[in-house]
Coordinates of C-alpha atoms in Angstrom, one line a residue:
M48 CA -18.3 -4.6 -1.5
A49 CA -18.7 -3.9 2.5
L50 CA -17.3 -7.0 4.0
P51 CA -18.0 -7.7 7.6
K52 CA -15.5 -7.2 10.3
A53 CA -14.1 -8.9 12.8
A54 CA -12.3 -7.4 15.4
V55 CA -9.3 -9.2 17.0
V56 CA -8.4 -7.2 20.6
G57 CA -6.8 -8.4 23.9
Y58 CA -4.1 -7.9 26.3
P59 CA -0.5 -6.8 24.9
N60 CA 1.7 -10.2 23.7
V61 CA -1.4 -12.6 24.3
G62 CA -0.2 -13.6 20.5
K63 CA -2.7 -11.7 18.5
S64 CA -0.7 -10.5 15.6
T65 CA 0.4 -13.9 15.3
L66 CA -2.8 -15.6 15.1
V67 CA -4.2 -13.0 12.2
N68 CA -1.5 -14.2 10.5
R69 CA -2.8 -17.9 11.2
L70 CA -6.2 -17.5 10.4
S71 CA -5.4 -14.9 7.1
E72 CA -2.9 -17.2 5.7
S73 CA -0.7 -14.4 5.5
R74 CA 2.5 -12.5 7.4
E75 CA 0.7 -8.6 7.2
A76 CA 0.6 -8.1 10.8
V77 CA 3.8 -7.2 12.1
V78 CA 4.7 -10.2 14.7
H79 CA 8.1 -9.9 17.0
E80 CA 9.0 -11.2 20.5
Q81 CA 8.8 -7.8 22.2
A82 CA 5.4 -6.4 23.5
G83 CA 3.5 -3.8 22.1
V84 CA 4.5 -4.1 18.5
T85 CA 1.1 -3.4 17.1
R86 CA 0.1 0.0 17.6
D87 CA -2.4 0.9 14.9
R88 CA -5.5 -1.1 13.8
K89 CA -4.9 -3.2 10.0
E90 CA -7.5 -4.8 7.8
I91 CA -6.7 -7.9 6.3
E92 CA -9.0 -9.6 3.9
T93 CA -9.6 -13.2 4.8
E94 CA -12.0 -16.5 3.3
W95 CA -13.0 -19.4 5.0
N96 CA -15.9 -21.9 3.0
G97 CA -16.8 -19.3 0.6
R98 CA -17.3 -16.5 3.3
R99 CA -15.6 -13.2 3.0
F100 CA -14.6 -11.1 5.8
L101 CA -12.4 -8.3 7.3
L102 CA -10.5 -9.3 10.7
V103 CA -8.7 -6.4 12.0
D104 CA -5.2 -6.7 14.0
T105 CA -5.2 -4.0 16.8
G106 CA -3.0 -3.0 19.4
G107 CA -2.8 -4.5 22.9
V108 CA -5.3 -2.7 25.3
D109 CA -3.6 -2.3 29.0
A110 CA -6.2 0.3 31.0
S111 CA -3.4 0.5 33.3
D112 CA -0.9 2.2 31.1
E113 CA -1.1 6.1 30.6
T114 CA 0.8 7.2 28.5
E115 CA 0.1 9.4 25.9
L116 CA 0.9 6.1 22.6
A117 CA -1.2 3.9 24.9
R118 CA -3.8 5.8 24.7
Q119 CA -4.0 6.1 21.2
V120 CA -3.6 2.2 21.0
Q121 CA -6.4 1.8 23.0
A122 CA -8.8 4.2 21.0
Q123 CA -7.8 2.6 18.2
A124 CA -8.4 -0.6 19.3
R125 CA -11.5 0.7 20.5
Q126 CA -12.8 2.7 17.0
A127 CA -12.2 -0.8 15.8
L128 CA -14.5 -2.3 17.8
A129 CA -17.2 0.3 17.6
E130 CA -16.8 -0.7 13.6
A131 CA -17.2 -4.2 14.0
D132 CA -19.7 -7.1 13.7
L133 CA -17.6 -9.3 15.7
A134 CA -15.1 -8.9 18.4
I135 CA -12.4 -11.6 18.7
L136 CA -10.9 -11.7 22.5
V137 CA -6.9 -13.2 22.6
V138 CA -6.5 -14.4 25.8
D139 CA -3.1 -16.3 27.0
A140 CA -3.9 -19.8 27.9
R141 CA -0.2 -20.2 28.9
A142 CA -0.4 -17.3 31.6
G143 CA -3.8 -17.8 32.7
L144 CA -7.0 -15.4 33.2
R145 CA -5.0 -11.5 34.3
P146 CA -7.0 -8.8 35.4
G147 CA -6.7 -6.9 31.9
D148 CA -8.5 -9.6 30.4
E149 CA -11.7 -9.5 33.0
E150 CA -11.6 -5.5 32.0
L151 CA -11.4 -5.8 28.6
A152 CA -14.4 -8.4 28.9
D153 CA -16.2 -6.5 31.2
E154 CA -15.9 -3.6 28.4
L155 CA -16.8 -6.8 25.5
R156 CA -20.0 -7.7 27.7
R157 CA -21.8 -4.1 27.3
A158 CA -20.9 -3.9 23.7
R159 CA -23.6 -4.7 21.4
I160 CA -22.0 -7.6 19.0
P161 CA -21.2 -11.1 19.5
V162 CA -18.1 -11.7 21.3
L163 CA -15.8 -15.3 20.8
V164 CA -12.9 -16.0 23.4
A165 CA -10.2 -17.9 21.8
A166 CA -7.7 -18.9 23.8
N167 CA -4.3 -18.7 22.6
K168 CA -0.8 -20.7 22.7
V169 CA -2.6 -24.0 23.4
D170 CA 0.2 -25.5 21.5
S171 CA -0.3 -29.2 22.0
A172 CA -3.5 -31.0 22.9
K173 CA -2.7 -32.0 26.5
S174 CA -3.3 -28.3 27.0
I175 CA -6.6 -28.0 25.8
P176 CA -8.2 -27.9 29.6
D177 CA -6.2 -24.7 30.2
A178 CA -9.2 -22.9 28.0
A179 CA -11.9 -23.7 30.6
E180 CA -10.4 -20.7 32.7
F181 CA -11.5 -18.6 30.4
Y182 CA -15.1 -19.4 30.9
A183 CA -15.5 -17.3 34.7
L184 CA -15.2 -13.8 31.9
G185 CA -19.0 -15.1 30.9
L186 CA -18.7 -14.4 27.4
G187 CA -19.7 -18.6 26.3
E188 CA -17.3 -21.7 25.7
P189 CA -14.1 -20.2 25.1
I190 CA -12.1 -21.9 22.1
P191 CA -8.5 -23.0 22.4
V192 CA -6.3 -22.3 19.6
S193 CA -2.8 -21.9 18.5
G194 CA -1.7 -18.8 16.2
A195 CA 2.0 -20.2 16.2
Q196 CA 1.0 -24.2 15.3
G197 CA -2.7 -23.7 13.9
L198 CA -4.1 -25.9 16.4
G199 CA -8.0 -24.9 17.0
T200 CA -7.9 -22.4 14.4
G201 CA -10.4 -24.2 12.2
D202 CA -12.6 -24.1 14.5
L203 CA -12.6 -20.6 15.8
L204 CA -12.6 -19.4 12.1
D205 CA -16.1 -21.8 11.8
R206 CA -17.4 -20.0 14.8
V207 CA -16.5 -16.6 13.4
A208 CA -17.5 -17.6 9.8
A209 CA -21.2 -18.7 11.2
S210 CA -21.0 -15.1 13.5
L211 CA -20.9 -12.9 10.4
P212 CA -23.8 -11.4 8.5
E213 CA -23.9 -11.7 4.4
A214 CA -21.8 -9.9 2.9
A215 CA -23.4 -7.4 0.4
E216 CA -23.1 -8.3 -3.0
P217 CA -19.8 -6.2 -5.0
D218 CA -21.7 -3.0 -7.1
E219 CA -19.0 -0.6 -7.5
P220 CA -15.6 -0.7 -9.5
E221 CA -12.4 -2.5 -8.2
P222 CA -11.3 0.5 -6.0
I223 CA -7.6 2.0 -6.5
R224 CA -4.8 1.1 -4.1
L225 CA -3.1 4.4 -3.1
A226 CA -0.1 4.0 -1.0
V227 CA 1.7 6.9 1.4
I228 CA 5.2 5.8 1.6
G229 CA 8.5 7.6 2.5
R230 CA 11.2 8.2 4.8
P231 CA 10.3 8.3 8.7
N232 CA 8.6 11.5 10.6
V233 CA 8.0 13.1 7.0
G234 CA 4.3 13.6 7.8
K235 CA 2.5 10.0 6.3
S236 CA 0.2 9.6 9.2
S237 CA -0.8 13.5 9.6
L238 CA -1.7 13.2 5.9
V239 CA -3.6 10.1 6.0
N240 CA -5.5 11.0 8.8
R241 CA -6.3 15.1 7.3
F242 CA -7.6 12.5 4.0
L243 CA -10.0 11.1 6.3
G244 CA -10.9 13.7 8.4
E245 CA -10.2 11.3 11.7
E246 CA -7.5 9.8 14.0
R247 CA -7.5 6.5 11.8
V248 CA -3.9 6.4 12.4
I249 CA -1.3 6.9 15.3
V250 CA 0.0 10.2 15.0
S251 CA 3.8 10.8 17.0
E252 CA 6.7 12.9 16.8
V253 CA 9.0 9.9 17.8
A254 CA 10.0 8.6 14.3
G255 CA 8.7 4.9 13.3
T256 CA 5.5 4.9 15.4
T257 CA 3.8 3.3 12.4
R258 CA 4.9 -0.3 11.5
D259 CA 2.1 -1.6 10.0
A260 CA 1.3 -1.0 6.0
I261 CA -2.8 0.6 7.3
D262 CA -5.5 -0.2 4.5
T263 CA -8.4 2.2 4.7
R264 CA -11.2 2.5 2.4
V265 CA -12.6 5.8 1.0
E266 CA -14.9 7.0 -1.4
V267 CA -13.7 10.5 -3.3
D268 CA -16.3 11.9 -5.6
G269 CA -17.9 8.8 -5.9
R270 CA -14.5 6.6 -6.8
P271 CA -13.7 3.8 -4.2
L272 CA -10.2 4.1 -2.7
V273 CA -7.8 1.6 -0.8
L274 CA -5.4 4.4 1.1
V275 CA -2.6 2.4 2.6
D276 CA -0.4 4.2 5.0
T277 CA 3.3 2.9 5.5
A278 CA 6.1 2.4 8.1
G279 CA 8.6 5.2 7.6
L280 CA 11.9 3.4 4.8
R281 CA 15.0 3.6 6.1
R282 CA 17.9 1.7 4.3
R283 CA 18.0 -1.9 5.3
T284 CA 21.3 -2.1 6.6
K285 CA 20.3 0.3 9.1
V286 CA 17.1 -1.5 10.4
A287 CA 18.2 -5.0 10.3
G288 CA 17.7 -7.4 12.9
T289 CA 15.2 -4.8 14.2
I290 CA 11.1 -4.7 14.6
E291 CA 11.5 -2.2 12.3
Y292 CA 12.9 -4.1 9.6
Y293 CA 10.0 -6.6 9.3
A294 CA 7.6 -3.6 9.2
Q295 CA 10.1 -1.9 6.2
L296 CA 9.6 -5.4 4.3
R297 CA 5.5 -4.4 4.7
S298 CA 6.1 -0.8 3.4
E299 CA 8.1 -2.4 0.1
R300 CA 4.9 -4.6 -0.3
A301 CA 2.5 -2.1 -0.1
A302 CA 4.4 -0.4 -2.8
E303 CA 4.1 -3.5 -5.2
R304 CA 0.3 -4.2 -4.4
A305 CA -0.4 -0.6 -5.2
D306 CA -1.7 1.5 -8.3
V307 CA -0.1 5.0 -7.3
A308 CA 2.2 5.9 -4.6
L309 CA 2.7 9.4 -3.0
V310 CA 6.0 9.8 -2.1
V311 CA 5.9 12.0 0.7
C312 CA 9.1 14.6 1.3
D313 CA 9.4 17.3 4.2
A314 CA 9.6 20.5 2.5
S315 CA 11.2 22.1 5.3
E316 CA 14.5 19.8 4.4
G317 CA 13.6 19.4 0.5
V318 CA 14.3 16.3 -1.9
T319 CA 17.1 14.3 -0.5
A320 CA 18.8 11.6 -1.8
E321 CA 16.8 9.2 0.2
D322 CA 13.7 10.8 -1.2
L323 CA 14.3 9.8 -4.7
R324 CA 15.7 6.1 -3.7
I325 CA 12.0 5.5 -2.3
A326 CA 10.6 7.0 -5.7
E327 CA 12.8 5.0 -7.4
L328 CA 11.5 1.9 -5.4
A329 CA 8.0 2.4 -6.1
M330 CA 8.8 3.3 -10.0
R331 CA 10.6 0.0 -10.2
S332 CA 7.4 -1.9 -8.3
G333 CA 5.4 -0.7 -11.1
C334 CA 3.6 2.4 -9.2
A335 CA 2.0 5.7 -11.1
T336 CA 4.3 7.9 -8.6
V337 CA 3.5 11.7 -7.0
A338 CA 5.8 13.5 -5.3
V339 CA 4.5 15.2 -2.2
L340 CA 6.6 18.3 -0.6
N341 CA 4.4 17.9 2.9
K342 CA 5.0 20.4 5.7
W343 CA 4.2 23.7 3.4
D344 CA 3.2 25.6 6.2
I345 CA 6.3 25.3 8.1
Q346 CA 9.0 26.2 5.5
R347 CA 8.7 26.3 1.8
A348 CA 11.4 24.8 -0.3
D349 CA 12.3 26.5 -3.8
L350 CA 9.8 24.7 -5.2
E351 CA 10.9 25.2 -9.0
H352 CA 14.1 23.8 -8.2
E353 CA 12.9 21.0 -6.3
R354 CA 10.3 19.8 -9.3
A355 CA 13.5 20.4 -11.3
R356 CA 15.8 18.0 -9.6
I357 CA 12.9 15.4 -9.6
H358 CA 12.2 15.8 -13.3
R359 CA 16.2 15.3 -14.0
K360 CA 16.9 12.5 -11.8
L361 CA 13.6 10.1 -12.2
R362 CA 12.4 9.1 -15.5
L363 CA 9.2 9.1 -14.6
R364 CA 8.9 12.5 -14.1
P365 CA 6.7 12.9 -11.7
K366 CA 4.5 15.8 -11.0
V367 CA 5.1 17.9 -7.7
V368 CA 2.5 18.7 -5.4
T369 CA 2.7 21.1 -2.0
A370 CA 1.0 19.9 0.6
S371 CA 0.1 20.9 4.2
A372 CA -1.4 18.1 6.6
L373 CA -1.7 20.7 9.3
T374 CA -3.4 23.0 7.2
G375 CA -5.2 20.8 4.9
R376 CA -3.4 22.5 1.7
N377 CA -4.1 20.6 -1.3
V378 CA -5.7 17.3 0.4
K379 CA -8.4 17.0 -1.7
R380 CA -5.9 17.4 -4.9
L381 CA -3.9 14.8 -4.3
L382 CA -6.7 11.9 -3.8
V383 CA -8.0 13.5 -7.0
E384 CA -4.2 13.6 -8.5
A385 CA -4.2 10.2 -7.3
I386 CA -7.2 8.5 -8.6
E387 CA -6.8 10.3 -12.1
L388 CA -3.1 9.0 -12.1
G389 CA -4.4 5.2 -11.4
E390 CA -6.9 5.7 -14.2
R391 CA -4.6 6.4 -16.8
A392 CA -2.4 3.4 -15.7
R393 CA -5.3 1.3 -16.0
A394 CA -6.5 2.9 -19.5
R395 CA -6.5 1.7 -23.1
I396 CA -5.0 4.2 -25.9
P397 CA -6.8 2.7 -29.3
T398 CA -4.7 1.5 -31.8
P399 CA -5.5 3.8 -34.4
E400 CA -4.7 6.6 -32.3
L401 CA -1.5 5.2 -31.0
N402 CA -0.1 4.9 -35.0
R403 CA -1.2 8.4 -35.3
F404 CA 0.6 9.5 -32.6
L405 CA 3.6 6.9 -34.1
S406 CA 3.3 9.2 -37.4
D407 CA 3.6 12.7 -35.6
V408 CA 6.8 11.7 -33.1
Q409 CA 8.8 10.4 -36.6
A410 CA 7.8 14.1 -38.5
A411 CA 9.2 15.7 -35.3
R412 CA 12.1 14.4 -35.0
Q413 CA 13.2 11.6 -37.6
P414 CA 14.6 8.5 -36.3
P415 CA 18.5 7.8 -36.2
V416 CA 20.6 6.4 -38.6
V417 CA 23.0 3.9 -38.3
R418 CA 25.6 2.1 -40.3
N419 CA 23.5 4.1 -43.3
R420 CA 20.6 2.4 -42.6
R421 CA 17.4 4.5 -41.1
L422 CA 15.4 3.2 -38.6
R423 CA 11.9 3.2 -39.2
M424 CA 8.5 2.3 -36.6
Y425 CA 5.5 1.1 -39.3
Y426 CA 2.9 0.1 -36.6
M427 CA 2.5 0.6 -32.5
T428 CA -0.1 -1.2 -30.2
Q429 CA -0.5 -1.3 -26.4
Y430 CA -1.2 -4.7 -25.1
D431 CA -1.4 -4.4 -21.2
V432 CA -2.2 -1.9 -18.4
A433 CA -1.0 -1.2 -15.1
P434 CA 1.5 -0.4 -15.8
P435 CA 0.7 0.4 -19.4
R436 CA 2.6 -1.6 -22.1
F437 CA 3.3 -0.9 -25.4
A438 CA 4.8 -2.7 -28.8
I439 CA 6.5 -0.6 -32.0
Q440 CA 7.1 -2.8 -35.0
V441 CA 10.3 -1.7 -36.7
N442 CA 12.7 -2.3 -39.0
D443 CA 15.6 -3.0 -37.2
R444 CA 16.0 -2.9 -33.3
G445 CA 19.9 -2.6 -33.7
L446 CA 19.0 0.7 -35.2
L447 CA 17.4 2.4 -32.2
T448 CA 19.6 4.4 -30.0
R449 CA 18.9 4.8 -26.3
D450 CA 18.0 8.7 -27.0
Y451 CA 15.5 8.2 -29.4
A452 CA 13.9 5.4 -27.0
Y453 CA 13.7 7.9 -24.5
F454 CA 12.7 10.7 -27.0
V455 CA 9.5 8.4 -28.0
E456 CA 8.9 7.6 -24.4
N457 CA 8.9 11.3 -23.4
R458 CA 6.2 12.1 -26.0
L459 CA 4.0 9.8 -25.3
R460 CA 4.0 11.1 -21.5
D461 CA 3.0 14.3 -22.9
R462 CA 0.8 13.3 -25.5
Y463 CA -1.3 11.1 -22.9
G464 CA -0.6 13.7 -20.2
M465 CA 1.1 9.7 -18.4
D466 CA 3.7 11.7 -16.2
G467 CA 4.3 9.6 -12.7
V468 CA 3.7 6.4 -14.9
P469 CA 5.5 3.4 -15.6
L470 CA 6.1 2.7 -19.3
V471 CA 7.2 -0.4 -21.7
I472 CA 7.9 0.3 -24.9
D473 CA 8.8 -2.7 -26.7
F474 CA 10.5 -2.4 -30.0
K475 CA 10.6 -5.3 -32.1
G476 CA 12.2 -5.6 -35.0
R477 CA 12.5 -8.7 -38.0
D478 CA 15.7 -10.4 -39.2
S479 CA 16.7 -11.1 -42.4
R480 CA 14.2 -14.5 -41.9
G481 CA 11.0 -12.6 -40.8
S482 CA 11.4 -14.1 -37.1
R483 CA 10.3 -10.8 -34.9
R484 CA 12.9 -10.5 -31.6
E485 CA 11.3 -8.8 -28.4
G486 CA 13.1 -5.7 -27.0

């Protein structure tokens, strides 16, 4: 469903991200007292009085800053405006009218969309008259608000909802969410931009450029997909007390909300212990996982060695795909693999088919004998998806060995193409009174 968009723009450090978090009742946008924290544009779904729309948080626009990173931030903000149905110009009522506000207002007056002026940092009723100064921008009545305290945000949301077009009716299946995660500077943002065919997220040689988890809706062969570019993941102890700490939390939450994770590694370095830790994080979050050896055009690792290392260290046995964001190698394949993996994680296997599988497993390798009693598996069914969850009825769960449980899990992966998909298998037994206990 295509939701209308409201782009939130303004000079650096006027409180855009704080206001976006208040309006969306979330903590999705990274907020810090340091100026210039937001760099990419980030879309956050919001609802007000039954109306759903997207708030697009953007980086601060300062036309006088001519650094390369500042120019990229400004380009992202302008692209957000080009795609928006409404612009919200955020100004700092406490600081008063500044040249940067006037430059942005001049640009917005030429835009072909409605514009609302949000005079932010009006933290008490006695400060409301401070907003009147911004009538001088020529964009209509300024709305006094406080992103920090919540004052006036309901009035602003009323105006936003009234100014946006109606959303189209839903006509497509729920999209698969694909998170692109990995260490800093392994090429995640470059890969996302190659997926999209445009400079959707800022790319820099400086590690840590991405600070938000950036959602972008795309379609691949008619199937909807939400791409999530994330900040580079480090150990929390290394980023404690910094902006990167909060960016890291959002990256971890992005993995928790995703159906599939592409764990991006640097092919010139091979798969590191930190890459494996990040893959484990995705798996614990319930994500289906694909390992991506990016930068394959620069230097090629020993693919078979890296594949064997991943399968030895990670129980989910994720598929390993080589790729190059620079040349486009395997870019389309990665998206197709991710969608198919997400669909397998959501699929249900019929119970008769699972019971045929159970019979084949026991024929291939007899269940273990413990204390002169043999484990017997009677019945298997699937009771949930994403991740798939199965229940197997056995005579006595105490007879199950870890080795045989792994054997059943790996056979299940082989039969139904579930390498990289988290599986939950509950072996349920009966005690002497006939009651069941769950494992």
